Coordinates of C-alpha atoms and ligand atoms in Angstrom, one line a residue:
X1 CA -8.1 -1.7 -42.5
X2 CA -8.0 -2.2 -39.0
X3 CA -11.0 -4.2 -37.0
X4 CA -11.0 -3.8 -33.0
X5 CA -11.7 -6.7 -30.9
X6 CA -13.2 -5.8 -27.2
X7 CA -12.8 -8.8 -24.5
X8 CA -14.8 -8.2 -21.0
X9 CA -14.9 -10.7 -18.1
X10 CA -17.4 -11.5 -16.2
X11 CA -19.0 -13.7 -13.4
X12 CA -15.9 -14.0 -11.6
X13 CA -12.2 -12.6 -11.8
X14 CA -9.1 -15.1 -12.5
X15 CA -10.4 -16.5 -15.6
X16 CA -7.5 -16.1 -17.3
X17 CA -8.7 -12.8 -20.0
X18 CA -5.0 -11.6 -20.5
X19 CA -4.1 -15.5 -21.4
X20 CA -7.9 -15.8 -23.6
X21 CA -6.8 -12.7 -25.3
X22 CA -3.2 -13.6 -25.7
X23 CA -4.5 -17.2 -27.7
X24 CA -6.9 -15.1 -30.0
X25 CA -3.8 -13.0 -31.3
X26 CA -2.1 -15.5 -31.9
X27 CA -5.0 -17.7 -33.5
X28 CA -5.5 -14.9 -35.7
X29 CA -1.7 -14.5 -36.6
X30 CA -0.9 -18.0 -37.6
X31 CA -3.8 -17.5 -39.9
X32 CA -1.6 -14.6 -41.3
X33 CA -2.8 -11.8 -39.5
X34 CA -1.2 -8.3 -38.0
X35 CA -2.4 -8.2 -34.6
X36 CA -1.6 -5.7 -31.5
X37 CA -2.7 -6.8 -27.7
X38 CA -3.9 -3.6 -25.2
X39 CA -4.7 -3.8 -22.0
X40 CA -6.9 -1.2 -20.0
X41 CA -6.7 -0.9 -16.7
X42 CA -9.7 0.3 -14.5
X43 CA -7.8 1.1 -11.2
X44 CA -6.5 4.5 -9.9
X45 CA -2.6 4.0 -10.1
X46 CA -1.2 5.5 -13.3
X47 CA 0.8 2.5 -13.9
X48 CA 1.5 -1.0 -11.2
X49 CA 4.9 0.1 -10.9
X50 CA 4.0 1.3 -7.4
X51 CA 1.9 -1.4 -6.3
X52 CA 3.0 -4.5 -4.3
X53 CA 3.3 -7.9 -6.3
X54 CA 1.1 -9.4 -3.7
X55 CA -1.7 -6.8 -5.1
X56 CA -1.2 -6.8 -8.2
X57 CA 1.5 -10.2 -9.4
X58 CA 4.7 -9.2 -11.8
X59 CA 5.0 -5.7 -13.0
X60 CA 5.8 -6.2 -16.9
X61 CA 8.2 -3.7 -18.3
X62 CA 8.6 -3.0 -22.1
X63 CA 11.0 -2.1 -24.2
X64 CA 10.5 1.2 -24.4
X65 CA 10.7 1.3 -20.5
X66 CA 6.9 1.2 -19.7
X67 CA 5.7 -0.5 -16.1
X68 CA 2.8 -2.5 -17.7
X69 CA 0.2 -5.0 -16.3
X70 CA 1.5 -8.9 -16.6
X71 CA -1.1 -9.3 -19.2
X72 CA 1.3 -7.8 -21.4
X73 CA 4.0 -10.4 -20.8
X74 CA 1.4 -13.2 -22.1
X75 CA 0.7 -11.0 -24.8
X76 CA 4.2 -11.2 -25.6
X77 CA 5.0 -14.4 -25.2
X78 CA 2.2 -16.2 -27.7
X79 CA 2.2 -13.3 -30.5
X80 CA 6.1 -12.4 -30.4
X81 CA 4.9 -8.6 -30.6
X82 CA 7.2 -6.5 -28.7
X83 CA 4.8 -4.6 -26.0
X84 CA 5.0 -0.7 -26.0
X85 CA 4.3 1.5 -23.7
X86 CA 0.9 2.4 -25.9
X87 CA -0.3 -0.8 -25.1
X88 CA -1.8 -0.6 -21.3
X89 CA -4.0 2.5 -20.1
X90 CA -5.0 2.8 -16.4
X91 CA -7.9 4.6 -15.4
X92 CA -4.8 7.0 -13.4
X93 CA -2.9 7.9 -16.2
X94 CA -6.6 8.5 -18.4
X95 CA -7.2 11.3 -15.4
X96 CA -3.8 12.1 -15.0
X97 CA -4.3 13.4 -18.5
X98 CA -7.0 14.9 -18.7
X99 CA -6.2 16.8 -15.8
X100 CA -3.1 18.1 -17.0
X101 CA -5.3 19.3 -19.8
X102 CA -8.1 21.0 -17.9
X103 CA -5.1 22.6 -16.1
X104 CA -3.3 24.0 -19.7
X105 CA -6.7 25.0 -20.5
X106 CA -7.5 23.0 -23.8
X107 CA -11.1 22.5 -22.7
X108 CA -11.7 26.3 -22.1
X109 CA -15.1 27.2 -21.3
X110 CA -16.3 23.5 -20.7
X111 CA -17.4 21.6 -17.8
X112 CA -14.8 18.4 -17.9
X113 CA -16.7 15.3 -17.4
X114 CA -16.9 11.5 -17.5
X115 CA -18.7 11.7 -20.8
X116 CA -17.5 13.2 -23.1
X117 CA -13.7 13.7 -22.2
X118 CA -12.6 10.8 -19.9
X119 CA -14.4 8.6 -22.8
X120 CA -12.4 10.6 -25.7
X121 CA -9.6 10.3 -23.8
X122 CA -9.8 6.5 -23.4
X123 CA -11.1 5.7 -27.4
X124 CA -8.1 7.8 -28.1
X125 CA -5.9 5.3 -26.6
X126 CA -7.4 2.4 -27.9
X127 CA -7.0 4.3 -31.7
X128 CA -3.2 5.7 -30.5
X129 CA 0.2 4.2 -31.8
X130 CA -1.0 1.6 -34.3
X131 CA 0.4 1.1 -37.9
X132 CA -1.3 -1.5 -40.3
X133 CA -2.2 -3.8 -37.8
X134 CA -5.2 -5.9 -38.9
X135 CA -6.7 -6.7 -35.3
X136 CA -6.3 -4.5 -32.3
X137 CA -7.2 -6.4 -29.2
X138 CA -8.1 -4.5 -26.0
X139 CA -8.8 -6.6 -23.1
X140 CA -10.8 -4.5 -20.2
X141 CA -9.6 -5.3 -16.9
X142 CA -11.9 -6.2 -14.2
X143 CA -15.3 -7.7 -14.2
X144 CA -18.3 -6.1 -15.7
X145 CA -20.1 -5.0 -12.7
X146 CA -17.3 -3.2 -11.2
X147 CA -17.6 0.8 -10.6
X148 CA -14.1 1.1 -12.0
X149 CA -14.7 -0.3 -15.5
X150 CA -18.1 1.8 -16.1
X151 CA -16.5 4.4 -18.1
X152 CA -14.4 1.7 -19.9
X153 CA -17.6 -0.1 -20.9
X154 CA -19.1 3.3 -22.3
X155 CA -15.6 4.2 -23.8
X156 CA -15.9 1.0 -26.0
X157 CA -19.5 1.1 -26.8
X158 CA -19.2 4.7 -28.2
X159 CA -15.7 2.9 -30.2
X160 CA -18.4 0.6 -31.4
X161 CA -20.7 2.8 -32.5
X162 CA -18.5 5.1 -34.0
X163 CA -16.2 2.2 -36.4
X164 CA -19.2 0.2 -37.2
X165 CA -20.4 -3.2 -36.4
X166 CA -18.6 -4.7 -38.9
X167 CA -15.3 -3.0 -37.3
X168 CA -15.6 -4.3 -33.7
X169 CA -16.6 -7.5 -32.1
X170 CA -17.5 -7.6 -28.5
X171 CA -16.6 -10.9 -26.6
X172 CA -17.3 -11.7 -23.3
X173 CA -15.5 -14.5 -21.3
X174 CA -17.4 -16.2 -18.5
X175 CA -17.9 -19.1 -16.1
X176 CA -19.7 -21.9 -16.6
X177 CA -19.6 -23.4 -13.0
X178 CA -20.5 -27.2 -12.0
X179 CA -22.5 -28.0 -9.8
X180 CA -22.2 -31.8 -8.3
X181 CA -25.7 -32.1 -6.7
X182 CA -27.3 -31.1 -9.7
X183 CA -24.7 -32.9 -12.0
X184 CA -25.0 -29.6 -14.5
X185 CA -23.0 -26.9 -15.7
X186 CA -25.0 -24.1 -14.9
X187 CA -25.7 -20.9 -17.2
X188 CA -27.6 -18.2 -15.2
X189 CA -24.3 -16.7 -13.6
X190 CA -23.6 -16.2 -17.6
X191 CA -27.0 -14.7 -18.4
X192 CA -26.7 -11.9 -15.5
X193 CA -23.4 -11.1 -16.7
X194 CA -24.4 -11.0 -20.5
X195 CA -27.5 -9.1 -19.0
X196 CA -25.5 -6.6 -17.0
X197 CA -23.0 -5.5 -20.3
X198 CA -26.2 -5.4 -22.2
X199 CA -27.4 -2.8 -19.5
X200 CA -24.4 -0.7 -20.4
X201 CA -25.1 -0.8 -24.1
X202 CA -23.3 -3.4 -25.4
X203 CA -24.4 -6.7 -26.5
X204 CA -22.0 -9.4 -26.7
X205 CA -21.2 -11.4 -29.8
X206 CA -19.3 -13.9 -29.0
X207 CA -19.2 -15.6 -25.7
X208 CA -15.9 -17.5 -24.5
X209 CA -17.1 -20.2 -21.5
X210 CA -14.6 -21.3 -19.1
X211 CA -15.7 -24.5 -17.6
X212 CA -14.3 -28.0 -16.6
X213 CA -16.2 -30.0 -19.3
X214 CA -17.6 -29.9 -22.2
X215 CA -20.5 -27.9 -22.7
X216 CA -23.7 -30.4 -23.4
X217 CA -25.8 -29.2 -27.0
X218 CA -28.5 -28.4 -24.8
X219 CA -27.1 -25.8 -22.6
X220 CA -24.9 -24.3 -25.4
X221 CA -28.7 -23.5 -27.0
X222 CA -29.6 -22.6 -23.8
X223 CA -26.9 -19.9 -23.4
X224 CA -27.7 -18.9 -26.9
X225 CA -31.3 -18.2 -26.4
X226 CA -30.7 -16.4 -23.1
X227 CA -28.4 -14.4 -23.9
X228 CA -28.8 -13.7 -27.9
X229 CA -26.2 -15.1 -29.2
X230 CA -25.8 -17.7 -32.1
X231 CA -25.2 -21.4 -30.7
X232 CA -21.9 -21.5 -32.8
X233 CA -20.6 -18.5 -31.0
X234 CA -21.0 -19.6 -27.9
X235 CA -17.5 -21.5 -27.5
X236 CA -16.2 -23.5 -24.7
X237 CA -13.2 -22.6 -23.1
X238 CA -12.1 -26.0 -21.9
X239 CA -9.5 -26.3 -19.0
X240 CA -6.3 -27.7 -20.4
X241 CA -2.9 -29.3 -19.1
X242 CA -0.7 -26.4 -20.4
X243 CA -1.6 -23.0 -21.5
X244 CA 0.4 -23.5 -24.8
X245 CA -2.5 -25.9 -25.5
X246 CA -5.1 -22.7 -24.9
X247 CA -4.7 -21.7 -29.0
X248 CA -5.0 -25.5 -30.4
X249 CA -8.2 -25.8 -28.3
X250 CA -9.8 -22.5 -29.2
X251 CA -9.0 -23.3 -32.9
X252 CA -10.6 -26.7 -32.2
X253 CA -13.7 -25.3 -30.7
X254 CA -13.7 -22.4 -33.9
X255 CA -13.3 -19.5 -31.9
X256 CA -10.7 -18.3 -34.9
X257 CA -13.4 -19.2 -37.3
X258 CA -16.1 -17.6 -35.6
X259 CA -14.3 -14.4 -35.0
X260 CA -13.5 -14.0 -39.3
X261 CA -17.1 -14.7 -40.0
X262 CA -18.2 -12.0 -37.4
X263 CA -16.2 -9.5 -39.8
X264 CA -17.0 -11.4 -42.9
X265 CA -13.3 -12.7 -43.4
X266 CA -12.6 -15.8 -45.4
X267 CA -12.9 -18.9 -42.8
X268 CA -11.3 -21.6 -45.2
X269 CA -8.2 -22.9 -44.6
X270 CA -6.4 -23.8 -41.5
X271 CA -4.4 -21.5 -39.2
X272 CA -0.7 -23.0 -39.5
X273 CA -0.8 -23.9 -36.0
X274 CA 2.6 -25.6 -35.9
X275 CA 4.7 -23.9 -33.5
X276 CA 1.9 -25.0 -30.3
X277 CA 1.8 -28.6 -31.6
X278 CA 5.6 -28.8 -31.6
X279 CA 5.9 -27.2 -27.8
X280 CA 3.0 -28.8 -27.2
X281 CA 4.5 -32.6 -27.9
X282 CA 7.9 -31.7 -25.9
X283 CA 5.6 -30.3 -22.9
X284 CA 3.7 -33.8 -23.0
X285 CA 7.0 -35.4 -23.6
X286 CA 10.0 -34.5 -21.6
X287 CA 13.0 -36.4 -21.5
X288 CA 14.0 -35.8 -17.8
X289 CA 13.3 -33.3 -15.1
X290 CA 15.4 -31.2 -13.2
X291 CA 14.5 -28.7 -10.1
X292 CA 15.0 -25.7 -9.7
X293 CA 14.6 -23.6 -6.3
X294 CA 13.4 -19.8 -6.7
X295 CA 14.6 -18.5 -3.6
X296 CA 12.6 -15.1 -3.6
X297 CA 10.5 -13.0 -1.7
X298 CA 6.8 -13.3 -2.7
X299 CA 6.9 -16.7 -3.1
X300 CA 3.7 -17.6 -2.2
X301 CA 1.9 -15.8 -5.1
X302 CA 3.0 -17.5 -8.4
X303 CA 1.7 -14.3 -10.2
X304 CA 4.9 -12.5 -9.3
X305 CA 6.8 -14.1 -10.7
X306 CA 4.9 -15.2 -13.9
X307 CA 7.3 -14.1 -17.0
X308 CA 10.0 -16.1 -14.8
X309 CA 8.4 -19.6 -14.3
X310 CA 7.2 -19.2 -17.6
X311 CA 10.9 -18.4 -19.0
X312 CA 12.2 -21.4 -16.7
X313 CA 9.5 -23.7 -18.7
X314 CA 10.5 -22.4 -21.6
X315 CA 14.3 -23.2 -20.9
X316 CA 12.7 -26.6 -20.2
X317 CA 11.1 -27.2 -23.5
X318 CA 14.7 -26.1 -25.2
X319 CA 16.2 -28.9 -23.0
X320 CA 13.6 -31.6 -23.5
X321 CA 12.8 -31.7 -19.7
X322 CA 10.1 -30.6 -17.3
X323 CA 11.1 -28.4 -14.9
X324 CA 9.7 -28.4 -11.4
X325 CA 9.5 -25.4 -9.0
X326 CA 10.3 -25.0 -5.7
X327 CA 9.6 -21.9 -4.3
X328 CA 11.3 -20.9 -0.9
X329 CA 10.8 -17.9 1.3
X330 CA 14.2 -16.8 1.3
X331 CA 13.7 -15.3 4.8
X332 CA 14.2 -19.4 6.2
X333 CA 17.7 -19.2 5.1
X334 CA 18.0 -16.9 7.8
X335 CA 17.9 -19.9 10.1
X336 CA 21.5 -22.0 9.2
X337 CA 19.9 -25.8 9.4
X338 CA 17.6 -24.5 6.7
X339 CA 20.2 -24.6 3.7
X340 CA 19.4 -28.5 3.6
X341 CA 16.8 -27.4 1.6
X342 CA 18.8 -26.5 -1.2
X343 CA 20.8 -30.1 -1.1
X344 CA 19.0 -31.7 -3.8
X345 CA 17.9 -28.9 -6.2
X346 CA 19.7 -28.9 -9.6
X347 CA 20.0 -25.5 -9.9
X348 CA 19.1 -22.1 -7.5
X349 CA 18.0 -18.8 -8.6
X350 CA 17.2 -15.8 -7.1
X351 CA 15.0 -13.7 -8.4
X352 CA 14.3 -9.3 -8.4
X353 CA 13.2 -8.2 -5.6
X354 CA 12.8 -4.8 -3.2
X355 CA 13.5 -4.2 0.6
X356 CA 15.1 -5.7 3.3
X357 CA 13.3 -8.8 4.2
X358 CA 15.3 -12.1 3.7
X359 CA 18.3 -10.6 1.7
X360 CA 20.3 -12.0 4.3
X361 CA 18.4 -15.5 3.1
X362 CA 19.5 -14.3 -0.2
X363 CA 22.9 -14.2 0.5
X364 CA 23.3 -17.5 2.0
X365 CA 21.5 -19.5 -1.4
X366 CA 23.9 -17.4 -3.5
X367 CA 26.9 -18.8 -1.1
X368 CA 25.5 -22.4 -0.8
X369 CA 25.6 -22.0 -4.9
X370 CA 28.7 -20.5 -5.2
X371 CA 30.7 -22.8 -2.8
X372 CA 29.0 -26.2 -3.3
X373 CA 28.8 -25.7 -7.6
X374 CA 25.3 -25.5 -7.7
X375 CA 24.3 -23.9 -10.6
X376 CA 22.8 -20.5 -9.6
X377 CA 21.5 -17.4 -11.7
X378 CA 21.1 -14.2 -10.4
X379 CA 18.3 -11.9 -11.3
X380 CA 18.7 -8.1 -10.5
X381 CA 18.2 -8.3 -6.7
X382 CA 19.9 -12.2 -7.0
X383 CA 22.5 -10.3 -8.8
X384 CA 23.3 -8.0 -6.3
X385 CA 23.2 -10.4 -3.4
X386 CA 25.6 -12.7 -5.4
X387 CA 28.0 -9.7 -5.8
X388 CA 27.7 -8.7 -1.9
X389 CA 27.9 -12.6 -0.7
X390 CA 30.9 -13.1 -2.8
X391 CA 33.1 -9.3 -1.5
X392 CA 32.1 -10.3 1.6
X393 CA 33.0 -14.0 1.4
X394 CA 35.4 -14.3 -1.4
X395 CA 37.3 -10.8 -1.1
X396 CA 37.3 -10.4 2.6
X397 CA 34.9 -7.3 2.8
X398 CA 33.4 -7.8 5.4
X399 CA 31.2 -5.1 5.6
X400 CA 29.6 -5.5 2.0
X401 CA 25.8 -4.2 1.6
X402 CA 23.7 -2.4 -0.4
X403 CA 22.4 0.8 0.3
X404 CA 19.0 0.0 -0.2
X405 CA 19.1 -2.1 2.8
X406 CA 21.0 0.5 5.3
X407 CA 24.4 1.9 5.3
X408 CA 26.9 -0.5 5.0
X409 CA 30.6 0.2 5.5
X410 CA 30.7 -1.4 1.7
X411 CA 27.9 0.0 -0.4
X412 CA 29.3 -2.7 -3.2
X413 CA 25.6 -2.5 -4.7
X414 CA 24.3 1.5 -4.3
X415 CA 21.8 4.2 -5.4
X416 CA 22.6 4.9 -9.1
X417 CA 22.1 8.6 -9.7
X418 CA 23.1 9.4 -12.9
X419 CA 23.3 7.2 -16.2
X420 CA 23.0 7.2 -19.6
X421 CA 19.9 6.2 -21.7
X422 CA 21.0 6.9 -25.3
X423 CA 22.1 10.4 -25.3
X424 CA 20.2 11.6 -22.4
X425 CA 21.9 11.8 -18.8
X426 CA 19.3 10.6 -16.4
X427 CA 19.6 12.0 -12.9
X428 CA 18.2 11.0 -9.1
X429 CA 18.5 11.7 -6.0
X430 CA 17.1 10.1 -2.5
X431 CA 13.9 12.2 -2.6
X432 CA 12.8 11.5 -6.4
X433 CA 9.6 10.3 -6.5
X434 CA 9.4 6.3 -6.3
X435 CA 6.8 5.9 -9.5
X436 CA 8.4 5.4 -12.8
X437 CA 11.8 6.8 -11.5
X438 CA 13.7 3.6 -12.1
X439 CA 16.3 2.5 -15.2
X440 CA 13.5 1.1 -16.7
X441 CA 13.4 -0.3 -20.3
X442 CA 16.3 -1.7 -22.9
X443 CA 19.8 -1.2 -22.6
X444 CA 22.7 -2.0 -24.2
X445 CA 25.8 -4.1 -22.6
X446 CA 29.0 -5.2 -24.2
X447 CA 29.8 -8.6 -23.4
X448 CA 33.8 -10.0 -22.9
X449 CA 35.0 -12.1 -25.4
X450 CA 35.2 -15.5 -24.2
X451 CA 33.3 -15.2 -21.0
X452 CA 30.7 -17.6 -20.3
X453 CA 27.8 -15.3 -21.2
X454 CA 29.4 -14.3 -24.6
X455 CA 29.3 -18.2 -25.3
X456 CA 25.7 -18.8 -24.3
X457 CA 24.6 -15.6 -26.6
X458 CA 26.2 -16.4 -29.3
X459 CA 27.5 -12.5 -29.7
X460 CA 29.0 -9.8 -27.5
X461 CA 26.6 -6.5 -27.8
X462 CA 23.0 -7.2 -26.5
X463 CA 20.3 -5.3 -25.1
X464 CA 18.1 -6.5 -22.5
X465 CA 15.5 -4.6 -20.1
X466 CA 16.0 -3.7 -16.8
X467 CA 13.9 -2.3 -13.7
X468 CA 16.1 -1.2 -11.2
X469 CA 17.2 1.7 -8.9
X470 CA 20.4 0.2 -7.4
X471 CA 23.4 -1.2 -9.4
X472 CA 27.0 -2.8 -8.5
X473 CA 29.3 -0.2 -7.7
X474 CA 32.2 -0.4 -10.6
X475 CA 34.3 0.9 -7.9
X476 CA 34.7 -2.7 -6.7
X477 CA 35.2 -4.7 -9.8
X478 CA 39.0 -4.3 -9.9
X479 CA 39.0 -6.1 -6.3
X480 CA 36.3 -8.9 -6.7
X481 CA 37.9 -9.6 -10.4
X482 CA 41.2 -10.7 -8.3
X483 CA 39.2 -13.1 -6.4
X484 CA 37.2 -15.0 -9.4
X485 CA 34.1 -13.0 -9.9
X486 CA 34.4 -11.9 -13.8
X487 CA 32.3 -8.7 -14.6
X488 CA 31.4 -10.1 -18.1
X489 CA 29.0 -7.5 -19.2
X490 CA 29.4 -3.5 -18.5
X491 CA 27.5 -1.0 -19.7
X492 CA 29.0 0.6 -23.5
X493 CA 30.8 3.5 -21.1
X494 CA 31.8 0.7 -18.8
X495 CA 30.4 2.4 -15.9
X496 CA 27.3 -0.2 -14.9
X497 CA 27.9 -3.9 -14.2
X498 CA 25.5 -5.5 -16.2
X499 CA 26.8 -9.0 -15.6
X500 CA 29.1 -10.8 -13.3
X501 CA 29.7 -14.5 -13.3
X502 CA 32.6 -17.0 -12.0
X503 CA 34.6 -18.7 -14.3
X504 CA 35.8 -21.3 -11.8
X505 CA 32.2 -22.8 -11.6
X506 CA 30.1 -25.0 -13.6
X507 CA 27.3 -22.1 -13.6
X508 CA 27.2 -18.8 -11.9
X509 CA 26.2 -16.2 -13.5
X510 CA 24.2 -12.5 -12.2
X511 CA 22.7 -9.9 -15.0
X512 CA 20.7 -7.2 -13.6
X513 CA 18.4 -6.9 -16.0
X514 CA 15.5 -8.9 -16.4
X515 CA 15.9 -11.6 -19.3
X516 CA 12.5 -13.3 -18.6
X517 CA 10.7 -10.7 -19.9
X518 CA 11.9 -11.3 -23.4
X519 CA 11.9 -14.9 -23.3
X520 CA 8.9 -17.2 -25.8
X521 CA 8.0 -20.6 -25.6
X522 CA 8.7 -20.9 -29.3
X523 CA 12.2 -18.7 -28.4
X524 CA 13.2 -19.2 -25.4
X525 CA 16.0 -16.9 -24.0
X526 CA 19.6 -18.3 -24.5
X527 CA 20.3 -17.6 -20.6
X528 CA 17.6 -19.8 -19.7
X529 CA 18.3 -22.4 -22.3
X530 CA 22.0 -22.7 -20.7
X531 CA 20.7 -22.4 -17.0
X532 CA 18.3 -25.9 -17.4
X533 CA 21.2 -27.4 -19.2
X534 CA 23.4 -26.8 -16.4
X535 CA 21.2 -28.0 -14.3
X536 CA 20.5 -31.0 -16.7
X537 CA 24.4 -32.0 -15.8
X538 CA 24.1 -30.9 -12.1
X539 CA 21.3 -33.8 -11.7
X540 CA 23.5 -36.5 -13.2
X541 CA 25.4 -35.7 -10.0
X542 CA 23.3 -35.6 -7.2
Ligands
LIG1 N1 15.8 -3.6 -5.4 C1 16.8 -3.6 -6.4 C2 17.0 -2.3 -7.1 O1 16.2 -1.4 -7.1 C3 16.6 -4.7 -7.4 C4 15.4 -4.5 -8.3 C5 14.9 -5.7 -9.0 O2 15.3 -6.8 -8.6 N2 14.1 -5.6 -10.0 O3 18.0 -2.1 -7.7

């Protein structure tokens, strides 16, 4: 039997839900349960593919070639649970359907309204596309309070209502903030926001409280009076060192053992918590530390690039090291004195990106790696710039660009227009619409035996996920091939580069897909395993 777990936010945005409800699932999984993670979305866009990553941080794509909230990449990454495109709802794609429905005419004769049909529409999402998981998790976006989320919160109350009490648990994470002059952590922000879901119908069983201390007995019974709660189920969500620490501490504080007693589960026994403590003891641990500079475009807003630095720690607890950061605007490069930056780094890498701005930045990290043996990986945009830096530098073509940049003489990287995905032809043009129009999701590539990347897989046919609208033009392989760029991975028909790298260098290697999506912190991806050890031996260098 399936039981539904709700999580709202309130009090303040940023508390890290997606993360809270990422550590339940897998709390509830190393005490041997099936669990799914959804996300619902309250904005207007019918997926963040089309938003910026300053808006919105890293668009997450899944397998099955969904543009998804980040949220799902944490989800991921603590439960193992491949992602689908089921899994995250907007408040868009809720109207875009019904919409489409009103328009076929299934509602005939009725007035379409919030209640009832947006709210069937949403509970049959949440009910949509599971098997025999034990727990489905659906986090709300947002912060109660919030227009947006109204017909959310009424979407899950009538879900409540309908499966039971004993079938759904409502928590609520919150902030407990501290305030010096007072010398307390203070509860009333908590109590309006308790309050406020309460208004909407929905009273909240268990209460998750961020705050930077421990929670005295006092106020716990406090929040428990307020807000009608047991004391036991208001649990502290203490700040931590590492987010791999998040599920030990919830155990520690019985959030796992709180949430089985809710639905009258057995609470003996211990989850087998083992795979945190161990990355937990090589986090606190490390051996070394290397650095690594992400040369990219939104640089300063970490959220973009989230399933990378998290892949790059990951390739860090593989290694035994800690591996340090250092994010540069590409767009300094632009300036020549600037590439001293890059002097003491252990290894560059350039991330995906869109547009124009600071390719030419781009360019010149991939060259600085490429000509003084840094060890560089290239990320679907970082790719493509290492393919253009090295025709234009290493084959003499002068003229090598992209064509989403302008029209070069070269267009070594171009619009793809039509490609396989499994036995459907997919076809584009110039005009297509921008949203959801990209090669999005898992591919296949074959790999060349005895390349570098066939080594550091371990195998020669792999799939990996992409998100991408330009590709390197197979026109030009024959020519960069001849002056030490190795197009190791193609697509099975051969006709899409899906990796290049050079041979005659320590590490260089470009994929233009996106292998951070699929990396764990208990599994981290082989490509990022082999990029810190590089850099491991670059550092005994420099
Ligand atoms: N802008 C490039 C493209 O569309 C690269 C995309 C990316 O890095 N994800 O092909």
């Amino acid at each position: 039997m399936t039981r539904y777990i709700f999580i709202t936010g309130g009090v303040v945005s940023s508390l890290g839900k997606g993360l809270a409800s990422a550590a339940l699932g897998a709390l509830l999984q190393a005490r041997g349960y099936k669990v799914r993670l959804r996300k619902l979305d309250p904005y207007l866009n019918v997926d963040p593919g089309t938003m910026s990553p300053y808006q919105h941080g890293e668009v997450y794509v899944t397998d099955d070639g969904a543009e998804t909230d980040l949220d799902l990449g944490h989800y991921e990454r603590f439960t193992g649970v491949p992602a689908r495109r089921g899994d995250n709802i907007t408040t868009g794609r809720i109207y875009s359907t019904v919409i489409a429905k009103e328009r076929r005419g299934d509602y005939l004769g009725a007035t379409v309204q919030v209640i009832p049909h947006v709210t069937d529409q949403i509970k049959d999402f949440i009910r949509a596309d599971t098997t025999d998981e034990d727990f489905i998790l659906c986090e709300i976006g947002g912060t109660v309070g919030d227009i947006e989320s109204t017909p959310f919160l009424e979407a899950i109350r009538q879900f409540g209502n309908e499966v039971g009490p004993e079938n759904a648990l409502f928590i609520h994470l919150t902030l407990l903030p501290y305030i010096p002059t007072a010398g307390e952590l203070k509860t009333k922000p908590t109590q309006h926001s308790v309050k406020e879901l309460l208004g909407m119908g929905i009273q909240a069983n268990i209460l998750l409280c961020r705050a930077d201390r421990p929670i005295p007995e006092n106020e716990r019974k406090k929040i428990a009076l307020f807000c009608n709660i047991r004391p036991e189920r208001v649990i502290a969500a203490l700040d931590v060192d590492s987010i791999y620490q998040v599920p030990i501490s919830y155990h520690e504080e019985g959030f796992d053992t709180q949430v089985l007693e809710y639905f009258g589960l057995p609470t003996a026994g211990k989850p087998d918590l083992s795979r945190w403590t161990n990355i937990m003891e090589r986090v606190r641990k490390p051996q070394g530390e290397v650095t690594i500079a992400v040369v990219g475009k939104y640089t300063s807003l970490l959220d973009s690039y989230k399933s990378l630095a998290e892949a790059l720690t990951h390739g860090g607890i593989a290694n035994n090291v800690k591996v340090k950061l250092d994010w540069i605007d590409s767009e300094i490069f632009e300036d020549d004195s600037a590439v001293q930056k890059l002097e003491n780094v252990h290894g560059i890498l350039v991330p995906g990106g869109f547009g124009s701005r600071g390719t030419e930045g781009k360019i010149r990290a991939a060259q600085f790696a490429r000509e003084r043996k840094v060890p560089y990986f290239g990320i679907c945009f970082g790719m493509q710039m290492a393919v253009i830096e090295s025709a234009r530098n290493m084959a003499g073509i002068v003229d090598a660009g992209s064509t989403e940049l302008g029209k070069p003489g070269n267009p070594v990287v171009g619009l793809m227009t039509e490609w396989m995905r499994g036995n459907m032809l997919e076809k584009r043009t110039e005009g297509t619409d921008l949203g959801g129009t990209m090669r999005l999701g898992t591919y296949p590539a074959k790999l060349v035996p005895g390349s570098k990347v066939a080594e550091v897989y371990g195998m020669t046919d792999i799939t990996e996920r992409h998100r991408h609208r330009y590709e390197v033009n197979v026109y030009y392989k024959e020519r960069l091939e001849k002056c030490g760029m190795l197009f190791s991975g193609l697509s099975p028909d051969g006709e899409l580069p899906e990796i290049v790298e050079i041979p005659d260098h320590p590490w260089f290697i470009g994929v233009q897909f996106h292998p951070e999506l699929k990396s764990k912190p208990f599994d981290p991806h082989p490509l990022f395993t082999s990029f810190i050890k590089a850099a491991i031996e670059q550092s005994r260098l420099v």
